[in-house]
Coordinates of C-alpha atoms and ligand atoms in Angstrom, one line a residue:
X1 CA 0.0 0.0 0.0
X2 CA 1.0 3.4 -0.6
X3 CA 2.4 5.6 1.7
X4 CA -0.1 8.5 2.3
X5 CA 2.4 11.2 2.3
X6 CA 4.0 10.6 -1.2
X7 CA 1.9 10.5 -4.7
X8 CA 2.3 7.2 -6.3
X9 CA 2.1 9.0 -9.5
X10 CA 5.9 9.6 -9.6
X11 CA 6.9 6.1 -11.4
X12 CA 6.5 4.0 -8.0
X13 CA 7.6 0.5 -9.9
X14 CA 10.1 1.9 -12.3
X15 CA 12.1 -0.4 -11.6
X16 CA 10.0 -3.2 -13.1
X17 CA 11.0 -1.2 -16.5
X18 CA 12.4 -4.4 -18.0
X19 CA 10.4 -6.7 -16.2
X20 CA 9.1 -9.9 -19.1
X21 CA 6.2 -13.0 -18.3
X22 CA 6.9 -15.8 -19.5
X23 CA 5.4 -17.2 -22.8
X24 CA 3.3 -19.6 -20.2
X25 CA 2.1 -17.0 -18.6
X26 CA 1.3 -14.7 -21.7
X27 CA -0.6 -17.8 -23.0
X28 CA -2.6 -18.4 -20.1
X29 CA -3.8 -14.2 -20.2
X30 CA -4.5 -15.3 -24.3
X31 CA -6.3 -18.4 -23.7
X32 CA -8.5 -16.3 -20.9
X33 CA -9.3 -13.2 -22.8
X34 CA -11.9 -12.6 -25.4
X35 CA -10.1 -9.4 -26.7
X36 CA -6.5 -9.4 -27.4
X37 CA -2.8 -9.7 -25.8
X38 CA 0.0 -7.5 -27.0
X39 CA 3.3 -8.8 -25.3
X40 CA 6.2 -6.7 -26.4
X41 CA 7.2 -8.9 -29.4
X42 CA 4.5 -7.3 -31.0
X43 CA 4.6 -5.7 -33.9
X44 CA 1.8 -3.3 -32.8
X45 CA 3.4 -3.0 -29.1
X46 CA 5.1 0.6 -29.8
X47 CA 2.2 2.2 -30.8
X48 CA -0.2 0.3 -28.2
X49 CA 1.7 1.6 -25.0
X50 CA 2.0 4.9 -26.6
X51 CA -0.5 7.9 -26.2
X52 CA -0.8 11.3 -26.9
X53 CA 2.4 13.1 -25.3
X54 CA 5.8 12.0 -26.1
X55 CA 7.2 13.1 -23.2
X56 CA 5.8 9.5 -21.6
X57 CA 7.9 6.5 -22.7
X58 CA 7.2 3.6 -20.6
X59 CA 7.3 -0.2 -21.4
X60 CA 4.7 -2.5 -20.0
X61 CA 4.6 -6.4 -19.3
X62 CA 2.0 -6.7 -21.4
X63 CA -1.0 -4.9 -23.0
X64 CA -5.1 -6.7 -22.3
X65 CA -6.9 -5.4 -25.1
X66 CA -9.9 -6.2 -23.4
X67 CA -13.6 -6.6 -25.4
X68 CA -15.7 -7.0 -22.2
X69 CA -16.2 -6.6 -18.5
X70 CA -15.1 -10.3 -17.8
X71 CA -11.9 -8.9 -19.8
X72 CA -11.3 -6.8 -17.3
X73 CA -11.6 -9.0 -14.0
X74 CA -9.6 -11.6 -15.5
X75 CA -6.8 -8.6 -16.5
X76 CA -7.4 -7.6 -12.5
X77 CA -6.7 -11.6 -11.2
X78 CA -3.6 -12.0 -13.8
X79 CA -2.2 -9.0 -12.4
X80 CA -2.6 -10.7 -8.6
X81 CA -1.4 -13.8 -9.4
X82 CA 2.0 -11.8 -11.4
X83 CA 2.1 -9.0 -8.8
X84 CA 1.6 -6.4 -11.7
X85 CA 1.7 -3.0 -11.4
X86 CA -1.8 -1.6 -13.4
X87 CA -2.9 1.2 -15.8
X88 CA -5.9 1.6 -17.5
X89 CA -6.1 3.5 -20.7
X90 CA -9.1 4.6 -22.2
X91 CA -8.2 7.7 -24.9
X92 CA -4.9 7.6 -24.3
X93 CA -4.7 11.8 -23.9
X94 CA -4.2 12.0 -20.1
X95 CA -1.2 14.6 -20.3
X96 CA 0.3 12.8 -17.3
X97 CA 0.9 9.3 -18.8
X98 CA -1.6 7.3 -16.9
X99 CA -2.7 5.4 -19.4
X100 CA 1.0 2.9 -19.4
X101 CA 3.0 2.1 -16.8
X102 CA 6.8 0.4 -16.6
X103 CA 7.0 -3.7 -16.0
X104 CA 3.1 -3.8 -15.7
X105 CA -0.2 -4.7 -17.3
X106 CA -2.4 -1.8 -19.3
X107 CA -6.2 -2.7 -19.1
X108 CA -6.3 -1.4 -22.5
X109 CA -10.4 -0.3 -24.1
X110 CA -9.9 0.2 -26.9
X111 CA -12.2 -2.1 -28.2
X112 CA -14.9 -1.5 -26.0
X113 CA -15.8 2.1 -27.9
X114 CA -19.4 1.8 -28.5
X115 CA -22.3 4.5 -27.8
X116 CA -26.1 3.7 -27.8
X117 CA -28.3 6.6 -27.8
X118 CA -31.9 6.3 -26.3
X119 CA -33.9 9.5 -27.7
X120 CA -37.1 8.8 -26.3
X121 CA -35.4 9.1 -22.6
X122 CA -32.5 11.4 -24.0
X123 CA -29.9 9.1 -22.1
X124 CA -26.7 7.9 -23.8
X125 CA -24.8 4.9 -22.8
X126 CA -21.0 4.8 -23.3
X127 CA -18.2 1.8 -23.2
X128 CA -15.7 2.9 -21.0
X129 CA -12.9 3.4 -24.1
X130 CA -15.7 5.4 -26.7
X131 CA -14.0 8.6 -27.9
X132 CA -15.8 11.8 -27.8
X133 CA -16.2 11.2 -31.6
X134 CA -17.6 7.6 -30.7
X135 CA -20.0 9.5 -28.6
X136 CA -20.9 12.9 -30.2
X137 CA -21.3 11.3 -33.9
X138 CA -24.3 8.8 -32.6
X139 CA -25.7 11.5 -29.9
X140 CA -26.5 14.0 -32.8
X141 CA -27.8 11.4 -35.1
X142 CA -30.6 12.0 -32.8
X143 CA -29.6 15.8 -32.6
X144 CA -28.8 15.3 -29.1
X145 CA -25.8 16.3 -26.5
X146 CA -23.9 16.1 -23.6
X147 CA -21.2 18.9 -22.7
X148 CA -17.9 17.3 -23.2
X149 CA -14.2 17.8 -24.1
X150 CA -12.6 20.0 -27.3
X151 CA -10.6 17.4 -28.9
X152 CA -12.6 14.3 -30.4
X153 CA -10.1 12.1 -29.8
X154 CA -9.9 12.2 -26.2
X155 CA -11.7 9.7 -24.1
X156 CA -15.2 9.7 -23.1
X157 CA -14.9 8.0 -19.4
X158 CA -11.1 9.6 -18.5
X159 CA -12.4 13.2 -19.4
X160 CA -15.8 12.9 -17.4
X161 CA -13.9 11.3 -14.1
X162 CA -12.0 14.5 -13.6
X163 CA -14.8 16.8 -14.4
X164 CA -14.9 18.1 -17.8
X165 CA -15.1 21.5 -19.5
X166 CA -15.7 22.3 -22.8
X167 CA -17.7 24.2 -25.8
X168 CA -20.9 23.8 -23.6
X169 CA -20.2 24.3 -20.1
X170 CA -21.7 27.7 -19.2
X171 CA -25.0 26.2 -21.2
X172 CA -25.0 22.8 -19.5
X173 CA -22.4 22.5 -17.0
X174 CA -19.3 19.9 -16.1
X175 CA -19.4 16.7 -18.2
X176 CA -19.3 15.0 -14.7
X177 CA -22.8 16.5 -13.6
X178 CA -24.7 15.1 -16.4
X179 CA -23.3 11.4 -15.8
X180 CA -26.3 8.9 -14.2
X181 CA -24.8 5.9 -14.1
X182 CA -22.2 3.7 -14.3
X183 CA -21.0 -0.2 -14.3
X184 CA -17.8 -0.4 -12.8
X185 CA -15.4 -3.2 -12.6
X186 CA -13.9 -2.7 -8.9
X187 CA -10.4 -4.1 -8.5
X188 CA -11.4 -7.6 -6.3
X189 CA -13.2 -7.9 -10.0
X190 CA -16.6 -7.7 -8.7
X191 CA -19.1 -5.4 -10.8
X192 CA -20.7 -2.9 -9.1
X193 CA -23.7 -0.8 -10.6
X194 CA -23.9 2.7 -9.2
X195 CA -27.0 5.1 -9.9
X196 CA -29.1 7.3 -7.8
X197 CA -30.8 4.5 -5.6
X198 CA -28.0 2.0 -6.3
X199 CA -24.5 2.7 -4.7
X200 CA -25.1 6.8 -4.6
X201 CA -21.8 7.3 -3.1
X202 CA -20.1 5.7 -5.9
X203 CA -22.1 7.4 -8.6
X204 CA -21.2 10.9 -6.2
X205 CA -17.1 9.6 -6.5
X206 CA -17.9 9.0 -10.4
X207 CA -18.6 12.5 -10.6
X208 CA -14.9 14.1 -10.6
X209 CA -13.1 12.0 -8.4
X210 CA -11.2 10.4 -11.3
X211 CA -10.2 6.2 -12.0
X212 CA -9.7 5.5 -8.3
X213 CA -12.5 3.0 -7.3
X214 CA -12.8 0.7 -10.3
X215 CA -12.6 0.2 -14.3
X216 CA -15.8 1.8 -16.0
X217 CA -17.0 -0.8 -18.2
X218 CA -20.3 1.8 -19.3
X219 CA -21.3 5.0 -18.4
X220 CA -25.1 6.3 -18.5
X221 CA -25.2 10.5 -19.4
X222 CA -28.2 12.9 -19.2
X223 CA -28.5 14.4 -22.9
X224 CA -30.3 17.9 -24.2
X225 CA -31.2 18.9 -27.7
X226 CA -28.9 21.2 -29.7
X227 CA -27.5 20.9 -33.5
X228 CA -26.1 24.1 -34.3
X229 CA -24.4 26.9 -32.7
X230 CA -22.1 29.9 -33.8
X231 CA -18.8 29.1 -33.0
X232 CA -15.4 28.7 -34.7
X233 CA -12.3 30.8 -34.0
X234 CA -11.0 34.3 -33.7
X235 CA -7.7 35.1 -33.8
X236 CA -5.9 38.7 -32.6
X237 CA -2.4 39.5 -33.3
X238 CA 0.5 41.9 -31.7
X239 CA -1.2 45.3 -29.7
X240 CA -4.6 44.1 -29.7
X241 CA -4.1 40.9 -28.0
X242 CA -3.9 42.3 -24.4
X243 CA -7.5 44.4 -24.9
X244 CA -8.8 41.5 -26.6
X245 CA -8.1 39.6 -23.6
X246 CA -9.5 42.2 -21.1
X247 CA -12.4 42.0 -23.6
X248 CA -13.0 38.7 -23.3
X249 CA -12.5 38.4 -19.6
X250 CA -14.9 41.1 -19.5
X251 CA -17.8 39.5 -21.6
X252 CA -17.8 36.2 -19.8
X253 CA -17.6 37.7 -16.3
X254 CA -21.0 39.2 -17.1
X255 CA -21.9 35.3 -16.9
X256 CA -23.6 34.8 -20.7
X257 CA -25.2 31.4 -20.1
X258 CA -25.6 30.7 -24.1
X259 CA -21.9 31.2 -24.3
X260 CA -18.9 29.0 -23.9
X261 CA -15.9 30.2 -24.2
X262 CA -12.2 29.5 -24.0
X263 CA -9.2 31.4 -25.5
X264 CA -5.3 30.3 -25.9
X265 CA -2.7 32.5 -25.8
X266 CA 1.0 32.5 -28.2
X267 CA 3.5 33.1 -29.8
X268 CA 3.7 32.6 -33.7
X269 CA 6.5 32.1 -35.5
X270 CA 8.1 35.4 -35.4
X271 CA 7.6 35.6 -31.7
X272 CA 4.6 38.2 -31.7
X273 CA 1.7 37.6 -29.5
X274 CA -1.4 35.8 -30.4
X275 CA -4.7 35.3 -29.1
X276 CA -7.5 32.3 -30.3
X277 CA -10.8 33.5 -28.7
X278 CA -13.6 30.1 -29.1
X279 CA -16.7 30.7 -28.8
X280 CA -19.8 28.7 -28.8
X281 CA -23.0 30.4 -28.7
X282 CA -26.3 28.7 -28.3
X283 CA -28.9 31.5 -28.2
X284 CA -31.7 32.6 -30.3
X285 CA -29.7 35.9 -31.8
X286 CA -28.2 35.8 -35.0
X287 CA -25.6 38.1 -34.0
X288 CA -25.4 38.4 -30.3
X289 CA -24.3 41.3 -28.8
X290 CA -21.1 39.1 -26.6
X291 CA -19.8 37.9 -30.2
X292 CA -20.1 41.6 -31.8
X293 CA -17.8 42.5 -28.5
X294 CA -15.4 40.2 -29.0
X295 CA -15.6 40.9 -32.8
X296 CA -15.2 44.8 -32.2
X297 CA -11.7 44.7 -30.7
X298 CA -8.6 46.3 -32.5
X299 CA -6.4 43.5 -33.6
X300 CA -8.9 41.3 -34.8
X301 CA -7.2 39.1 -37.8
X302 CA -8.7 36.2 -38.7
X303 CA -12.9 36.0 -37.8
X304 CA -14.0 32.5 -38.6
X305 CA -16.9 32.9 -36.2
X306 CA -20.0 31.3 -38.1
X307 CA -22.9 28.7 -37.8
X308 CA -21.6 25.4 -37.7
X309 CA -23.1 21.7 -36.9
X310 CA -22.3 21.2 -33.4
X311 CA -19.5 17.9 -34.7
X312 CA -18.0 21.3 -36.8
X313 CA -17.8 23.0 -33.8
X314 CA -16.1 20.0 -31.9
X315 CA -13.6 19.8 -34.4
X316 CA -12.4 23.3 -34.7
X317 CA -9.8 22.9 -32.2
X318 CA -7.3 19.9 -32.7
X319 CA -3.7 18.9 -31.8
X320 CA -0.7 16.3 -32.8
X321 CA -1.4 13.0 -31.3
X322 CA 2.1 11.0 -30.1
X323 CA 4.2 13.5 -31.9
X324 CA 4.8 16.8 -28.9
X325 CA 6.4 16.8 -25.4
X326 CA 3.6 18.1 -23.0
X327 CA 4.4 19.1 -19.6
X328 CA 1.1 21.2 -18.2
X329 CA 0.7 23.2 -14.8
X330 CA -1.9 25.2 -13.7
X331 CA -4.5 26.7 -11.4
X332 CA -8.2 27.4 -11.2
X333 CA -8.5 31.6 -10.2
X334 CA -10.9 33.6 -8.2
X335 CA -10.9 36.3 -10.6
X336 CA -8.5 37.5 -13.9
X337 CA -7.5 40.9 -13.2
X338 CA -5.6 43.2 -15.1
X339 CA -2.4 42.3 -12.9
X340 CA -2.7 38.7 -13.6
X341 CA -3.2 39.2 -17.4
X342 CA -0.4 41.7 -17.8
X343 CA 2.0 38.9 -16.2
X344 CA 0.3 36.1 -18.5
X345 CA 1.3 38.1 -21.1
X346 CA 4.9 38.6 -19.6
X347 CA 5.5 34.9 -18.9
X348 CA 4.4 34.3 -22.8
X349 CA 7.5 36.3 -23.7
X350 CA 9.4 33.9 -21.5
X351 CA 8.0 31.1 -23.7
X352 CA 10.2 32.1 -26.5
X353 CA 9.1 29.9 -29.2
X354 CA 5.7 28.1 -30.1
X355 CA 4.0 25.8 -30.0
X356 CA 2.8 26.0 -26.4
X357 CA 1.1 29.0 -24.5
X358 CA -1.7 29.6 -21.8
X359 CA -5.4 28.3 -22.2
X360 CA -8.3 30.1 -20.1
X361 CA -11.2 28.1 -19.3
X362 CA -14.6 30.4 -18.4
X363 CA -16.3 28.3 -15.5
X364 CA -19.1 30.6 -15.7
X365 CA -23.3 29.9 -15.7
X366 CA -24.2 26.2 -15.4
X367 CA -21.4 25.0 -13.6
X368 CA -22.5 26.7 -10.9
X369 CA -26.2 25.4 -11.0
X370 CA -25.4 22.3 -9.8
X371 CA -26.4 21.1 -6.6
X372 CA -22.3 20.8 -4.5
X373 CA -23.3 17.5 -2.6
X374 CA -24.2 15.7 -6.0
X375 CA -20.8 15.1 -7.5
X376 CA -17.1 14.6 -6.1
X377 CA -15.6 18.0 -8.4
X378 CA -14.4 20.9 -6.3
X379 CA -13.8 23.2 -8.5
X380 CA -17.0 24.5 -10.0
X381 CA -17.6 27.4 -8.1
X382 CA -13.7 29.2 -9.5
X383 CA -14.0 31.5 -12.4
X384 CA -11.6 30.4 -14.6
X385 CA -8.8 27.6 -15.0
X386 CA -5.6 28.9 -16.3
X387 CA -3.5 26.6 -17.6
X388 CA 0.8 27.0 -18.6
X389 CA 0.9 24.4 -21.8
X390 CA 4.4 23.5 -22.7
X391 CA 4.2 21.7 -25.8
X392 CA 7.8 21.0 -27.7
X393 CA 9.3 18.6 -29.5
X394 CA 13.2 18.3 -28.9
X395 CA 14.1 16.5 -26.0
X396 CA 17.2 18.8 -24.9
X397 CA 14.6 21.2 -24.4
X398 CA 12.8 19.4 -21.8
X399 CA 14.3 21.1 -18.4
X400 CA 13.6 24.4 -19.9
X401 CA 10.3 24.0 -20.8
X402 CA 9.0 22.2 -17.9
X403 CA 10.6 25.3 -15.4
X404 CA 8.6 27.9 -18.3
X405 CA 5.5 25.6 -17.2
X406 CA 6.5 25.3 -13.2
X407 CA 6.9 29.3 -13.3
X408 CA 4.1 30.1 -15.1
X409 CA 2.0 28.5 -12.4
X410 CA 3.8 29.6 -9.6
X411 CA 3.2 33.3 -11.1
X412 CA -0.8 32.4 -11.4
X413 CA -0.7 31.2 -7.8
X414 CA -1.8 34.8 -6.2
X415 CA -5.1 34.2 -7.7
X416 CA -5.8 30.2 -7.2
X417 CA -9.6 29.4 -6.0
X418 CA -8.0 26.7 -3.9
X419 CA -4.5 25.6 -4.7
X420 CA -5.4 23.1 -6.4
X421 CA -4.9 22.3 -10.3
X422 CA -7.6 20.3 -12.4
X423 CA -7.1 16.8 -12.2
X424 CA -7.4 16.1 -16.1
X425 CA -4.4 18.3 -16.7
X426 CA -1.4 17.6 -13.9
X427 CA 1.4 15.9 -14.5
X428 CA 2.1 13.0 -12.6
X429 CA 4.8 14.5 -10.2
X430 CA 2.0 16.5 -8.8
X431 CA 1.9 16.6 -5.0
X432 CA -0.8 15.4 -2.9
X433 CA -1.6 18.5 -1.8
X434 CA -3.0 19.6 -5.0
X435 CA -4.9 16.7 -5.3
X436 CA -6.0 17.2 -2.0
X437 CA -6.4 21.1 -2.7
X438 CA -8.0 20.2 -5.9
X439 CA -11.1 19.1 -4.2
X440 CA -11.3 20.4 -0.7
X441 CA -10.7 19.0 2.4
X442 CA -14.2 17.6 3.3
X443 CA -14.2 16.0 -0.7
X444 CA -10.8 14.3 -0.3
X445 CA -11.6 13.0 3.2
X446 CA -14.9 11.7 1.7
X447 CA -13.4 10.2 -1.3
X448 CA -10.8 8.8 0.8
X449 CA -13.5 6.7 2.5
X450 CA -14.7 5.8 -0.8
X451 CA -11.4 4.5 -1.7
X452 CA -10.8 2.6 0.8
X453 CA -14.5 0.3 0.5
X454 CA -13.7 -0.3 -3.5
X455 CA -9.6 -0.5 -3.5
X456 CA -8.4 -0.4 0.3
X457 CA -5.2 -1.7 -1.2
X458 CA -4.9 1.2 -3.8
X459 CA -4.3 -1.0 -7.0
X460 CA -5.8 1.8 -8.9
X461 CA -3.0 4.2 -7.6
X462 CA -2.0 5.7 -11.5
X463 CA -4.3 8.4 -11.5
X464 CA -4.4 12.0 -9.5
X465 CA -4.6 9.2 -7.0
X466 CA -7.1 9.5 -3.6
X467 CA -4.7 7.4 -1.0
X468 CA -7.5 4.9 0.6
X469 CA -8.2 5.8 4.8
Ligands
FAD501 C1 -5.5 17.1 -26.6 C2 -6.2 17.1 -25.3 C3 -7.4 17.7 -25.2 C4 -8.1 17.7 -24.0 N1 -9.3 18.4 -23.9 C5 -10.0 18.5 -22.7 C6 -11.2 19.2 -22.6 O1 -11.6 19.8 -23.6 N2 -11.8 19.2 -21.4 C7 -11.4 18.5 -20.3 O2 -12.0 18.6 -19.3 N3 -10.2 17.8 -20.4 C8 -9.5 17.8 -21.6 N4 -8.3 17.0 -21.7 C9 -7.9 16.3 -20.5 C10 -8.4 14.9 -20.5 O3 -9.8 15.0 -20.0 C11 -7.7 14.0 -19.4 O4 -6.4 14.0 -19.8 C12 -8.3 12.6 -19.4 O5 -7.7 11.9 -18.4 C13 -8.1 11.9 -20.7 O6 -8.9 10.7 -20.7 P1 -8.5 9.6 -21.8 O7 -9.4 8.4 -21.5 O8 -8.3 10.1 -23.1 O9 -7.0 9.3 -21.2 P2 -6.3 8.0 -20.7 O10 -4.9 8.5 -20.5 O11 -6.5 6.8 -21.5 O12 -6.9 7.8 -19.3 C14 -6.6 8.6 -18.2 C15 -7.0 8.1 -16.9 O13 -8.4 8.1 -16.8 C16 -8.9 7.0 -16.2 N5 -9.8 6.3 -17.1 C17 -9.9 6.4 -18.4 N6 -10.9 5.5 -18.8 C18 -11.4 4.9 -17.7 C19 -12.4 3.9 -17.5 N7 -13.1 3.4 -18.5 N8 -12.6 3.5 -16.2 C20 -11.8 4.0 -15.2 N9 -10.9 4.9 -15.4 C21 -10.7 5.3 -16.6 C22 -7.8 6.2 -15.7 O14 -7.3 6.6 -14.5 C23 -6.7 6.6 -16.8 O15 -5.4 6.4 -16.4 C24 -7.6 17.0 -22.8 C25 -6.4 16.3 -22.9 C26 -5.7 16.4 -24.1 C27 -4.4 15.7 -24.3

């Protein structure tokens, strides 16, 4: 078991790096699964135990493809029987790695992607590895929603764990809040079902407190109509970027609750400021008075703000897969005053060179809505997440751009809600105090309990990870 003070997250079994089963045992996982086994003579093993940032090069034992839940139990008792180390990778995107580990076994669902849509009760069911492409393209067969991540590729289940903000948030709220029920493959292997009048504490857990208490074999989400909205991308350059960003700061703060919005801040090529303001606007106007706003600012050089199918809108923003070093860092703020954008700004300079930069996530309208006591995620009630994005490519590069990321935060810090980061976005070298600080004190010590009646032993323990009591 872990020791409570430390985070697990920090490569605990790294030494297991060149750990190998034997071709008996590899058999035996083969014979016992009805997906697939990739051991590491593989030809597909490379890209199987990769994900989406490069920066995470581990090697496991072996690779369960599972295709059901009984997949998943028998991956749970191999990994007793072979004292394994476990990961469990649904999209592959979690910026910290936790998808792979060194030496061990990767419950790997991938083939367990696929989303049935009831219209009638507006209630999608998702496999626990669906993609929000999976999910969004057979939701809005039925022109139906539910508020979920940017980038299609990223998983459905990993992304509504930790919370979940996106294009619809100030219409609809955190991905988490509009999940109603789950099947969960706890570590012992048993199944639990948790729902409003089944397991209620679980289904509370479910709602933000990430993959601690079991592998989520389907997930049940609320849904609401919606097909179109205006959004797309504008993009500021140079002088007007720093009143385009008091501009936007100052149009969400009024609280618009048919408008999502999120903006990243860069440098291009020749080193000059630049700003990408997306919005998603759900209201009846044709031209809304927050997008003519934003719209009216000086610096204004690229406006591809128009009305776009909602799976448009969900693909405007995209990113390398496997190919960029990430290293992210951030807080959630009280409030984004002047000060704190003027030293955004500074620490972009200190960037030097794209392709990273700062993102600004609104948290305003429905997040706040929801009742607190109904999910685990303790950070609905900030204003904003502001989040230091290294992103580069050459591996000499990596001290210097992780300390860009470190400082950046450290310079947000003034302002943090809590302390805490968001869950989806830390690194794995976080300390437990921002876990802890993530959620509140009363939260943690609840989800603690939580933890310690589904995985007292902490087998689940790559993830923001809740230390069992
Ligand atoms: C390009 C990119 C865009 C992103 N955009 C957004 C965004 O718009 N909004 C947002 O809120 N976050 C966003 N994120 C963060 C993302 O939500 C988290 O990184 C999340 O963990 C990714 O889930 P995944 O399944 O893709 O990742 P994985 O790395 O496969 O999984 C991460 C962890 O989630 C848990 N997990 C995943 N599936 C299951 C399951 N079925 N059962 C139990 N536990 C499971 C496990 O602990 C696993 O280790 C983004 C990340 C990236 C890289």
């Amino acid at each position: 078991m872990m020791n409570p003070k430390s985070n697990l997250n920090a490569d605990p079994q790294a030494g297991n790096r060149g750990r190998v089963l034997s071709d008996k045992s590899l058999d035996e996982l083969r014979h016992s699964l009805a997906g697939t086994v990739i051991d590491p003579a593989a030809p597909e093993y490379d890209t199987a135990r990769r994900g989406f940032n490069a920066l995470i090069n581990r090697r496991p034992a072996v690779i369960a493809r599972c295709k059901n839940a009984d997949d998943i139990a028998v991956a749970f008792d191999f990994t007793r029987a072979h004292n394994l180390e476990i990961a469990v990778r649904g999209g592959g995107h979690n910026p910290a790695g936790h998808y792979v580990c060194d030496g061990g076994l990767v419950i790997d669902l991938s083939l367990m992607r696929n989303v049935e849509v009831n219209p009638e009760a507006r209630i999608a069911r998702a496999q626990g590895g669906a993609t929000w492409l999976d999910f969004d393209s057979a939701t809005q067969a039925f022109g139906l929603v539910t508020p979920g991540g940017v980038v299609v590729s990223t998983g459905v289940v990993g992304l509504s764990l930790g919370g979940g903000i996106g294009h619809l948030t100030a219409q609809y709220g955190l991905t988490c809040d509009h999940i109603i029920g789950a099947d969960v493959i706890t570590p012992d292997g048993t199944l639990v079902h948790a729902d409003a009048d089944e397991n209620a504490d679980l289904l509370w857990g479910l709602r933000g407190g990430g993959g601690n208490f079991g592998v989520v074999t389907q997930v049940a989400f609320r849904l609401h109509p919606l097909q179109e909205v205006i959004g797309g991308r504008l993009l500021y350059r140079g002088a007007g970027v720093r009143e385009a960003l008091l501009r936007y700061r100052d149009v969400v703060e009024r609280s618009p609750r048919d408008l999502s919005c999120q903006v990243s801040l860069a440098l291009d090529e020749s080193l000059v400021p630049i700003l990408e303001i997306n919005p998603c606007y759900t209201g009846p106007d044709a031209n809304p008075e927050t997008l003519r706003m934003l719209r009216s600012v000086p610096g204004l050089i690229q406006d591809e703000v128009r009305n776009l199918p909602f799976l448009d809108q969900q693909r405007v923003i995209d990113t390398a897969y496997g190919e960029n070093r990430h290293y992210w860092k951030g807080h959630f703020v009280r409030e984004l005053p002047d000060e704190l954008l003027d030293e955004l700004l500074r620490r972009l300079v200190a960037l030097d060179r794209p392709p990273g930069g700062i993102m600004i996530e609104s948290l305003h309208g429905a997040p706040k809505d929801a009742d607190a006591p109904a999910g685990a995620a303790g950070f609905r009630h900030a204003a904003f997440n502001v989040s230091a994005l290294a992103v580069w490519r050459d591996p000499s590069r990596d001290s210097e751009q992780i300390h860009w990321a470190r400082e950046t935060a450290l310079a947000v810090e003034p302002w943090s809600f809590s302390g805490g980061g968001y869950i989806n976005y830390m690194q794995a070298d976080e300390p437990i105090e921002r876990v802890r600080a993530a959620f509140g004190a009363e939260t943690f010590d609840r989800l603690q309990k939580l933890k310690q009646r589904y995985d007292p032993h902490n087998i689940l323990h790559r993830n923001q990870n809740i230390p069992p009591r």
